[in-house]
Structures are given as structure tokens and as C-alpha cells.
mmCIF file of C-alpha atoms in Angstrom:
data_model
loop_
_atom_site.group_PDB
_atom_site.id
_atom_site.type_symbol
_atom_site.label_atom_id
_atom_site.label_comp_id
_atom_site.label_asym_id
_atom_site.label_seq_id
_atom_site.Cartn_x
_atom_site.Cartn_y
_atom_site.Cartn_z
ATOM 1 C CA UNK F 1 -6.128 -14.541 3.578
ATOM 2 C CA UNK F 2 -4.282 -12.029 6.373
ATOM 3 C CA UNK F 3 -7.928 -11.689 8.456
ATOM 4 C CA UNK F 4 -8.844 -7.923 7.738
ATOM 5 C CA UNK F 5 -11.519 -6.466 7.391
ATOM 6 C CA UNK F 6 -12.378 -2.806 7.801
ATOM 7 C CA UNK F 7 -15.686 -0.569 8.807
ATOM 8 C CA UNK F 8 -18.035 1.090 7.442
ATOM 9 C CA UNK F 9 -17.166 1.007 3.996
ATOM 10 C CA UNK F 10 -19.283 3.273 2.968
ATOM 11 C CA UNK F 11 -20.066 6.693 5.665
ATOM 12 C CA UNK F 12 -21.519 10.592 4.226
ATOM 13 C CA UNK F 13 -21.173 12.607 6.581
ATOM 14 C CA UNK F 14 -21.227 16.248 7.346
ATOM 15 C CA UNK F 15 -18.509 18.352 7.823
ATOM 16 C CA UNK F 16 -18.757 18.948 11.939
ATOM 17 C CA UNK F 17 -19.174 15.938 12.480
ATOM 18 C CA UNK F 18 -16.849 13.515 13.791
ATOM 19 C CA UNK F 19 -16.183 10.419 12.371
ATOM 20 C CA UNK F 20 -14.361 6.713 13.491
ATOM 21 C CA UNK F 21 -13.351 4.070 11.387
ATOM 22 C CA UNK F 22 -12.212 0.915 12.401
ATOM 23 C CA UNK F 23 -9.434 -1.487 11.161
ATOM 24 C CA UNK F 24 -10.258 -4.883 12.437
ATOM 25 C CA UNK F 25 -7.255 -8.418 12.390
ATOM 26 C CA UNK F 26 -7.811 -11.764 13.031
ATOM 27 C CA UNK F 27 -3.663 -12.246 13.593
ATOM 28 C CA UNK F 28 -2.496 -9.684 16.132
ATOM 29 C CA UNK F 29 -0.024 -8.584 13.328
ATOM 30 C CA UNK F 30 1.767 -6.450 15.755
ATOM 31 C CA UNK F 31 1.995 -3.394 12.287
ATOM 32 C CA UNK F 32 -1.285 -1.198 10.795
ATOM 33 C CA UNK F 33 -1.684 1.305 9.248
ATOM 34 C CA UNK F 34 -4.176 3.747 7.983
ATOM 35 C CA UNK F 35 -3.692 5.073 4.344
ATOM 36 C CA UNK F 36 -5.650 7.891 1.803
ATOM 37 C CA UNK F 37 -5.791 7.998 -2.016
ATOM 38 C CA UNK F 38 -7.538 10.309 -2.965
ATOM 39 C CA UNK F 39 -7.314 11.227 -6.753
ATOM 40 C CA UNK F 40 -3.963 12.307 -8.751
ATOM 41 C CA UNK F 41 -2.243 11.465 -5.245
ATOM 42 C CA UNK F 42 -0.883 7.505 -4.932
ATOM 43 C CA UNK F 43 -1.744 6.158 -1.175
ATOM 44 C CA UNK F 44 -0.886 8.401 1.777
ATOM 45 C CA UNK F 45 0.073 6.998 5.475
ATOM 46 C CA UNK F 46 -1.823 8.756 8.181
ATOM 47 C CA UNK F 47 -1.194 7.283 11.445
ATOM 48 C CA UNK F 48 0.827 3.687 12.530
ATOM 49 C CA UNK F 49 0.474 1.855 15.610
ATOM 50 C CA UNK F 50 4.182 -0.769 16.328
ATOM 51 C CA UNK F 51 1.740 -2.291 19.144
ATOM 52 C CA UNK F 52 -0.916 -1.679 22.167
ATOM 53 C CA UNK F 53 -0.994 1.969 22.563
ATOM 54 C CA UNK F 54 1.958 2.049 20.370
ATOM 55 C CA UNK F 55 1.705 5.231 17.235
ATOM 56 C CA UNK F 56 2.915 7.213 15.346
ATOM 57 C CA UNK F 57 2.334 10.010 12.914
ATOM 58 C CA UNK F 58 2.506 10.005 9.231
ATOM 59 C CA UNK F 59 2.576 11.853 6.209
ATOM 60 C CA UNK F 60 -0.294 13.909 6.493
ATOM 61 C CA UNK F 61 -1.601 12.918 10.322
ATOM 62 C CA UNK F 62 -2.882 16.713 10.778
ATOM 63 C CA UNK F 63 -7.223 16.479 11.831
ATOM 64 C CA UNK F 64 -6.557 11.911 12.657
ATOM 65 C CA UNK F 65 -6.078 10.841 16.036
ATOM 66 C CA UNK F 66 -5.569 7.290 16.183
ATOM 67 C CA UNK F 67 -5.901 4.631 19.493
ATOM 68 C CA UNK F 68 -5.104 1.013 19.135
ATOM 69 C CA UNK F 69 -6.468 0.089 22.634
ATOM 70 C CA UNK F 70 -6.443 -3.627 21.457
ATOM 71 C CA UNK F 71 -3.548 -5.410 19.673
ATOM 72 C CA UNK F 72 -6.880 -6.812 16.535
ATOM 73 C CA UNK F 73 -8.469 -2.566 16.319
ATOM 74 C CA UNK F 74 -6.622 0.143 15.579
ATOM 75 C CA UNK F 75 -9.290 3.975 15.371
ATOM 76 C CA UNK F 76 -8.826 6.072 12.834
ATOM 77 C CA UNK F 77 -11.408 9.197 14.451
ATOM 78 C CA UNK F 78 -11.757 12.626 12.713
ATOM 79 C CA UNK F 79 -12.354 15.107 15.625
ATOM 80 C CA UNK F 80 -14.004 17.317 13.409
ATOM 81 C CA UNK F 81 -14.768 15.775 9.420
ATOM 82 C CA UNK F 82 -13.194 18.205 6.887
ATOM 83 C CA UNK F 83 -14.761 18.359 3.259
ATOM 84 C CA UNK F 84 -10.695 17.787 2.284
ATOM 85 C CA UNK F 85 -11.498 15.129 4.534
ATOM 86 C CA UNK F 86 -13.128 12.718 1.629
ATOM 87 C CA UNK F 87 -11.239 9.958 0.317
ATOM 88 C CA UNK F 88 -11.194 6.822 0.576
ATOM 89 C CA UNK F 89 -8.932 5.240 3.503
ATOM 90 C CA UNK F 90 -7.135 2.002 3.505
ATOM 91 C CA UNK F 91 -5.914 0.011 6.926
ATOM 92 C CA UNK F 92 -3.169 -2.669 5.917
ATOM 93 C CA UNK F 93 -1.487 -4.249 8.928
ATOM 94 C CA UNK F 94 2.131 -5.778 8.025
ATOM 95 C CA UNK F 95 2.753 -9.739 8.297
ATOM 96 C CA UNK F 96 6.433 -9.781 9.730
ATOM 97 C CA UNK F 97 5.779 -9.570 13.461
ATOM 98 C CA UNK F 98 9.098 -7.102 13.656
ATOM 99 C CA UNK F 99 7.369 -4.461 11.002
ATOM 100 C CA UNK F 100 10.588 -5.173 9.156
ATOM 101 C CA UNK F 101 10.970 -5.301 5.215
ATOM 102 C CA UNK F 102 8.024 -7.375 4.149
ATOM 103 C CA UNK F 103 4.608 -7.575 3.168
ATOM 104 C CA UNK F 104 1.668 -5.679 3.795
ATOM 105 C CA UNK F 105 -1.373 -6.852 3.598
ATOM 106 C CA UNK F 106 -4.523 -3.945 2.436
ATOM 107 C CA UNK F 107 -8.363 -4.054 3.657
ATOM 108 C CA UNK F 108 -10.820 -3.308 0.452
ATOM 109 C CA UNK F 109 -11.710 -0.099 1.869
ATOM 110 C CA UNK F 110 -13.534 2.664 3.287
ATOM 111 C CA UNK F 111 -15.202 5.455 1.307
ATOM 112 C CA UNK F 112 -15.661 9.133 2.671
ATOM 113 C CA UNK F 113 -17.369 11.826 1.977
ATOM 114 C CA UNK F 114 -17.354 15.266 3.720
ATOM 115 C CA UNK F 115 -20.182 17.406 3.091
ATOM 116 C CA UNK L 1 13.949 9.226 1.322
ATOM 117 C CA UNK L 2 15.340 7.895 -2.171
ATOM 118 C CA UNK L 3 12.452 8.552 -4.747
ATOM 119 C CA UNK L 4 11.240 5.628 -7.511
ATOM 120 C CA UNK L 5 10.954 7.358 -11.075
ATOM 121 C CA UNK L 6 8.117 5.125 -13.022
ATOM 122 C CA UNK L 7 6.717 5.583 -16.492
ATOM 123 C CA UNK L 8 2.735 6.716 -15.967
ATOM 124 C CA UNK L 9 1.261 3.988 -17.981
ATOM 125 C CA UNK L 10 1.800 1.185 -20.294
ATOM 126 C CA UNK L 11 -0.082 -1.058 -22.621
ATOM 127 C CA UNK L 12 0.187 -5.357 -22.946
ATOM 128 C CA UNK L 13 -1.357 -7.894 -25.100
ATOM 129 C CA UNK L 14 -3.294 -10.394 -23.188
ATOM 130 C CA UNK L 15 -0.806 -13.375 -23.035
ATOM 131 C CA UNK L 16 2.480 -12.021 -23.787
ATOM 132 C CA UNK L 17 5.129 -11.235 -21.482
ATOM 133 C CA UNK L 18 4.893 -7.662 -19.776
ATOM 134 C CA UNK L 19 8.378 -5.782 -18.246
ATOM 135 C CA UNK L 20 7.820 -2.962 -15.987
ATOM 136 C CA UNK L 21 10.308 -0.883 -15.515
ATOM 137 C CA UNK L 22 11.211 1.255 -12.210
ATOM 138 C CA UNK L 23 14.182 4.088 -11.478
ATOM 139 C CA UNK L 24 16.186 4.198 -8.835
ATOM 140 C CA UNK L 25 19.092 5.713 -9.014
ATOM 141 C CA UNK L 26 19.349 7.476 -5.173
ATOM 142 C CA UNK L 27 18.686 3.651 -3.346
ATOM 143 C CA UNK L 28 20.208 3.763 -0.545
ATOM 144 C CA UNK L 29 22.610 0.049 0.198
ATOM 145 C CA UNK L 30 19.894 -0.981 2.723
ATOM 146 C CA UNK L 31 17.204 -0.050 0.518
ATOM 147 C CA UNK L 32 14.083 -3.558 -0.137
ATOM 148 C CA UNK L 33 12.612 -2.833 -3.396
ATOM 149 C CA UNK L 34 8.963 -3.611 -2.959
ATOM 150 C CA UNK L 35 6.036 -4.059 -6.314
ATOM 151 C CA UNK L 36 2.300 -4.115 -5.199
ATOM 152 C CA UNK L 37 -0.275 -2.879 -6.887
ATOM 153 C CA UNK L 38 -3.475 -1.882 -7.092
ATOM 154 C CA UNK L 39 -6.670 -3.469 -9.989
ATOM 155 C CA UNK L 40 -9.770 -1.146 -9.125
ATOM 156 C CA UNK L 41 -11.632 -0.766 -6.556
ATOM 157 C CA UNK L 42 -9.713 -2.247 -4.389
ATOM 158 C CA UNK L 43 -6.731 -1.630 -2.003
ATOM 159 C CA UNK L 44 -3.497 -2.624 -3.138
ATOM 160 C CA UNK L 45 -1.722 -6.329 -3.462
ATOM 161 C CA UNK L 46 1.769 -6.919 -2.046
ATOM 162 C CA UNK L 47 3.737 -8.917 -6.073
ATOM 163 C CA UNK L 48 7.203 -9.073 -5.310
ATOM 164 C CA UNK L 49 10.308 -7.402 -2.642
ATOM 165 C CA UNK L 50 14.131 -7.855 -3.087
ATOM 166 C CA UNK L 51 16.953 -6.494 -2.134
ATOM 167 C CA UNK L 52 20.232 -7.322 -4.925
ATOM 168 C CA UNK L 53 19.342 -10.716 -6.667
ATOM 169 C CA UNK L 54 16.927 -11.577 -8.136
ATOM 170 C CA UNK L 55 13.388 -12.826 -7.370
ATOM 171 C CA UNK L 56 10.655 -14.678 -8.401
ATOM 172 C CA UNK L 57 7.272 -16.138 -7.041
ATOM 173 C CA UNK L 58 4.047 -17.040 -8.106
ATOM 174 C CA UNK L 59 3.213 -14.127 -9.711
ATOM 175 C CA UNK L 60 6.242 -12.290 -11.033
ATOM 176 C CA UNK L 61 8.877 -12.175 -10.635
ATOM 177 C CA UNK L 62 11.488 -9.405 -9.976
ATOM 178 C CA UNK L 63 14.909 -8.493 -12.088
ATOM 179 C CA UNK L 64 17.582 -5.799 -10.004
ATOM 180 C CA UNK L 65 20.062 -4.226 -11.629
ATOM 181 C CA UNK L 66 23.913 -4.732 -10.672
ATOM 182 C CA UNK L 67 23.825 -1.001 -9.758
ATOM 183 C CA UNK L 68 20.947 -1.232 -8.289
ATOM 184 C CA UNK L 69 19.162 1.784 -9.840
ATOM 185 C CA UNK L 70 16.783 0.120 -11.645
ATOM 186 C CA UNK L 71 14.304 -3.572 -11.607
ATOM 187 C CA UNK L 72 12.437 -4.617 -13.502
ATOM 188 C CA UNK L 73 8.785 -6.276 -12.870
ATOM 189 C CA UNK L 74 8.217 -8.784 -15.240
ATOM 190 C CA UNK L 75 4.793 -10.401 -15.151
ATOM 191 C CA UNK L 76 5.475 -13.475 -17.836
ATOM 192 C CA UNK L 77 2.155 -13.941 -19.231
ATOM 193 C CA UNK L 78 -0.323 -10.828 -19.166
ATOM 194 C CA UNK L 79 -4.097 -11.480 -18.478
ATOM 195 C CA UNK L 80 -6.936 -9.511 -18.161
ATOM 196 C CA UNK L 81 -6.661 -9.844 -14.212
ATOM 197 C CA UNK L 82 -3.299 -8.092 -14.133
ATOM 198 C CA UNK L 83 -4.997 -4.603 -15.315
ATOM 199 C CA UNK L 84 -3.805 -2.384 -12.012
ATOM 200 C CA UNK L 85 -1.456 0.711 -11.670
ATOM 201 C CA UNK L 86 1.938 -1.082 -10.441
ATOM 202 C CA UNK L 87 3.576 0.992 -7.611
ATOM 203 C CA UNK L 88 7.009 0.429 -7.979
ATOM 204 C CA UNK L 89 8.537 1.547 -3.711
ATOM 205 C CA UNK L 90 11.919 1.611 -2.061
ATOM 206 C CA UNK L 91 12.143 0.838 1.773
ATOM 207 C CA UNK L 92 14.512 1.055 3.954
ATOM 208 C CA UNK L 93 15.089 -2.479 7.198
ATOM 209 C CA UNK L 94 14.033 -0.999 9.946
ATOM 210 C CA UNK L 95 11.268 1.871 8.701
ATOM 211 C CA UNK L 96 8.572 -0.335 10.040
ATOM 212 C CA UNK L 97 6.914 -0.976 6.540
ATOM 213 C CA UNK L 98 6.087 2.058 5.959
ATOM 214 C CA UNK L 99 5.402 2.872 2.447
ATOM 215 C CA UNK L 100 5.674 5.719 0.261
ATOM 216 C CA UNK L 101 3.485 5.125 -2.703
ATOM 217 C CA UNK L 102 4.661 6.791 -6.114
ATOM 218 C CA UNK L 103 1.986 7.549 -9.324
ATOM 219 C CA UNK L 104 3.107 4.471 -10.211
ATOM 220 C CA UNK L 105 3.132 2.954 -13.951
ATOM 221 C CA UNK L 106 -1.306 1.794 -14.931
ATOM 222 C CA UNK L 107 -0.784 -1.301 -16.802
ATOM 223 C CA UNK L 108 -3.553 -2.176 -19.517
ATOM 224 C CA UNK L 109 -4.022 -5.460 -20.737
ATOM 225 C CA UNK L 110 -5.945 -5.842 -24.180
ATOM 226 C CA UNK L 111 -7.572 -9.118 -25.412
#
């Protein structure tokens, strides 16, 4: 168990409201990722982080921002949620310190519904 | 990015071996082949990865073709718990493990 938790696990919100999802790890891994998964699509990378205050965009970053002020927490923020952001969000960490080829460990997911 | 092609679905009987194929004809010399699986209502789970040689671990075996244009994930004795979507993914060394997931193969295991 790589010690990764996501919160909240479920959230229902209204269009236009801000939403923050939190990913917390207990083992000091450098690389962290946020993916979303929608029916008919595989997982798609939103943003990733390669260290404190070091983040970069993934494939579907529009409408999302991230922050990593400390190693253990990686936050995903929807500044103004839209219905198209209804999805299941997965956080992942790389179990290799360099983020090089190796195993990713995924959290259990956060199901977000935007009405 | 190099792409992978997998069958949409496969069926297997419980306690029989399962061979899940993956084609990656545009693989580059430095691309690693990763396999993940996703059980219903869970996040993806790492299964195995390799570069050129066949690999074995407690979950599965990975057989890589000599030309590296295809690979096969082998589950030696399928159980009901192995019913999942299996993803074959290529990633380059130093890519920060930014995995690009395709549609995967949905494996159904019959008792």
C-alpha cells in the first residue's frame, strides 16, 4: 500500500462553483498526477507534479489548476465547475523517486457530479 | 506518441490461462511496455512492465516479441477476480511516467 488517499470521495456541486480535490500521500514520493476518467474514454492526464511547486499540464488541463505547496499534498481545483467536468478523478503517485519508468499507484478515485 | 491496439473484449474460463495481446508497431527503441488493469469501481492497478526481455512477477507474465512490435500479457490461471479492463501502455524513459491510457481490453472470466 503506497499510502495515497483522495478527498472527498464523492461530491455533488452546482455549475459555476469552485471545487478542490485533494490527494494526500504518506511516503514522500516526488511525482504525483491527476487523471480523469469518463465513460467511453480511458484515463486522461490533467496535470502532474514533479516536486514542490513544480507542476505541468497534461492532455486535458483546460479548466483545471493544481498546486503542490508540500510534498504530501497535490490539489486539483476547478475554479468554476461545468457539467463537462462531471467525472471520476484519480490521483496517482510514481513509486520511483525520479518519476522514471516504473509503477504508478492510483488512489481510489473521487466522483464529482456537476449539476 | 506510439499507440497500442488491443481487442475490445475477451472471455476466459476460470482457472484457465489467458493471453491478452497488444500491438504496438510504432514502438520506439526506448519505449517501455506497461500493463495496468482496472477492476470495477477502482483505480488502475499496475500489473507488469518490460523493455525487451520477457518478465514475470507474482501477478502475470509479459511476453515481448523479438521485434517488439507486439506483446502478450499472460495470466496463468484466471480467477473471477481477474475480470477487469486491461490496458497496454507505452511510455518513454524519462517521461515522468505520464501514461496515456487507451480503451483497453475488457476481460470477462466465466466460472
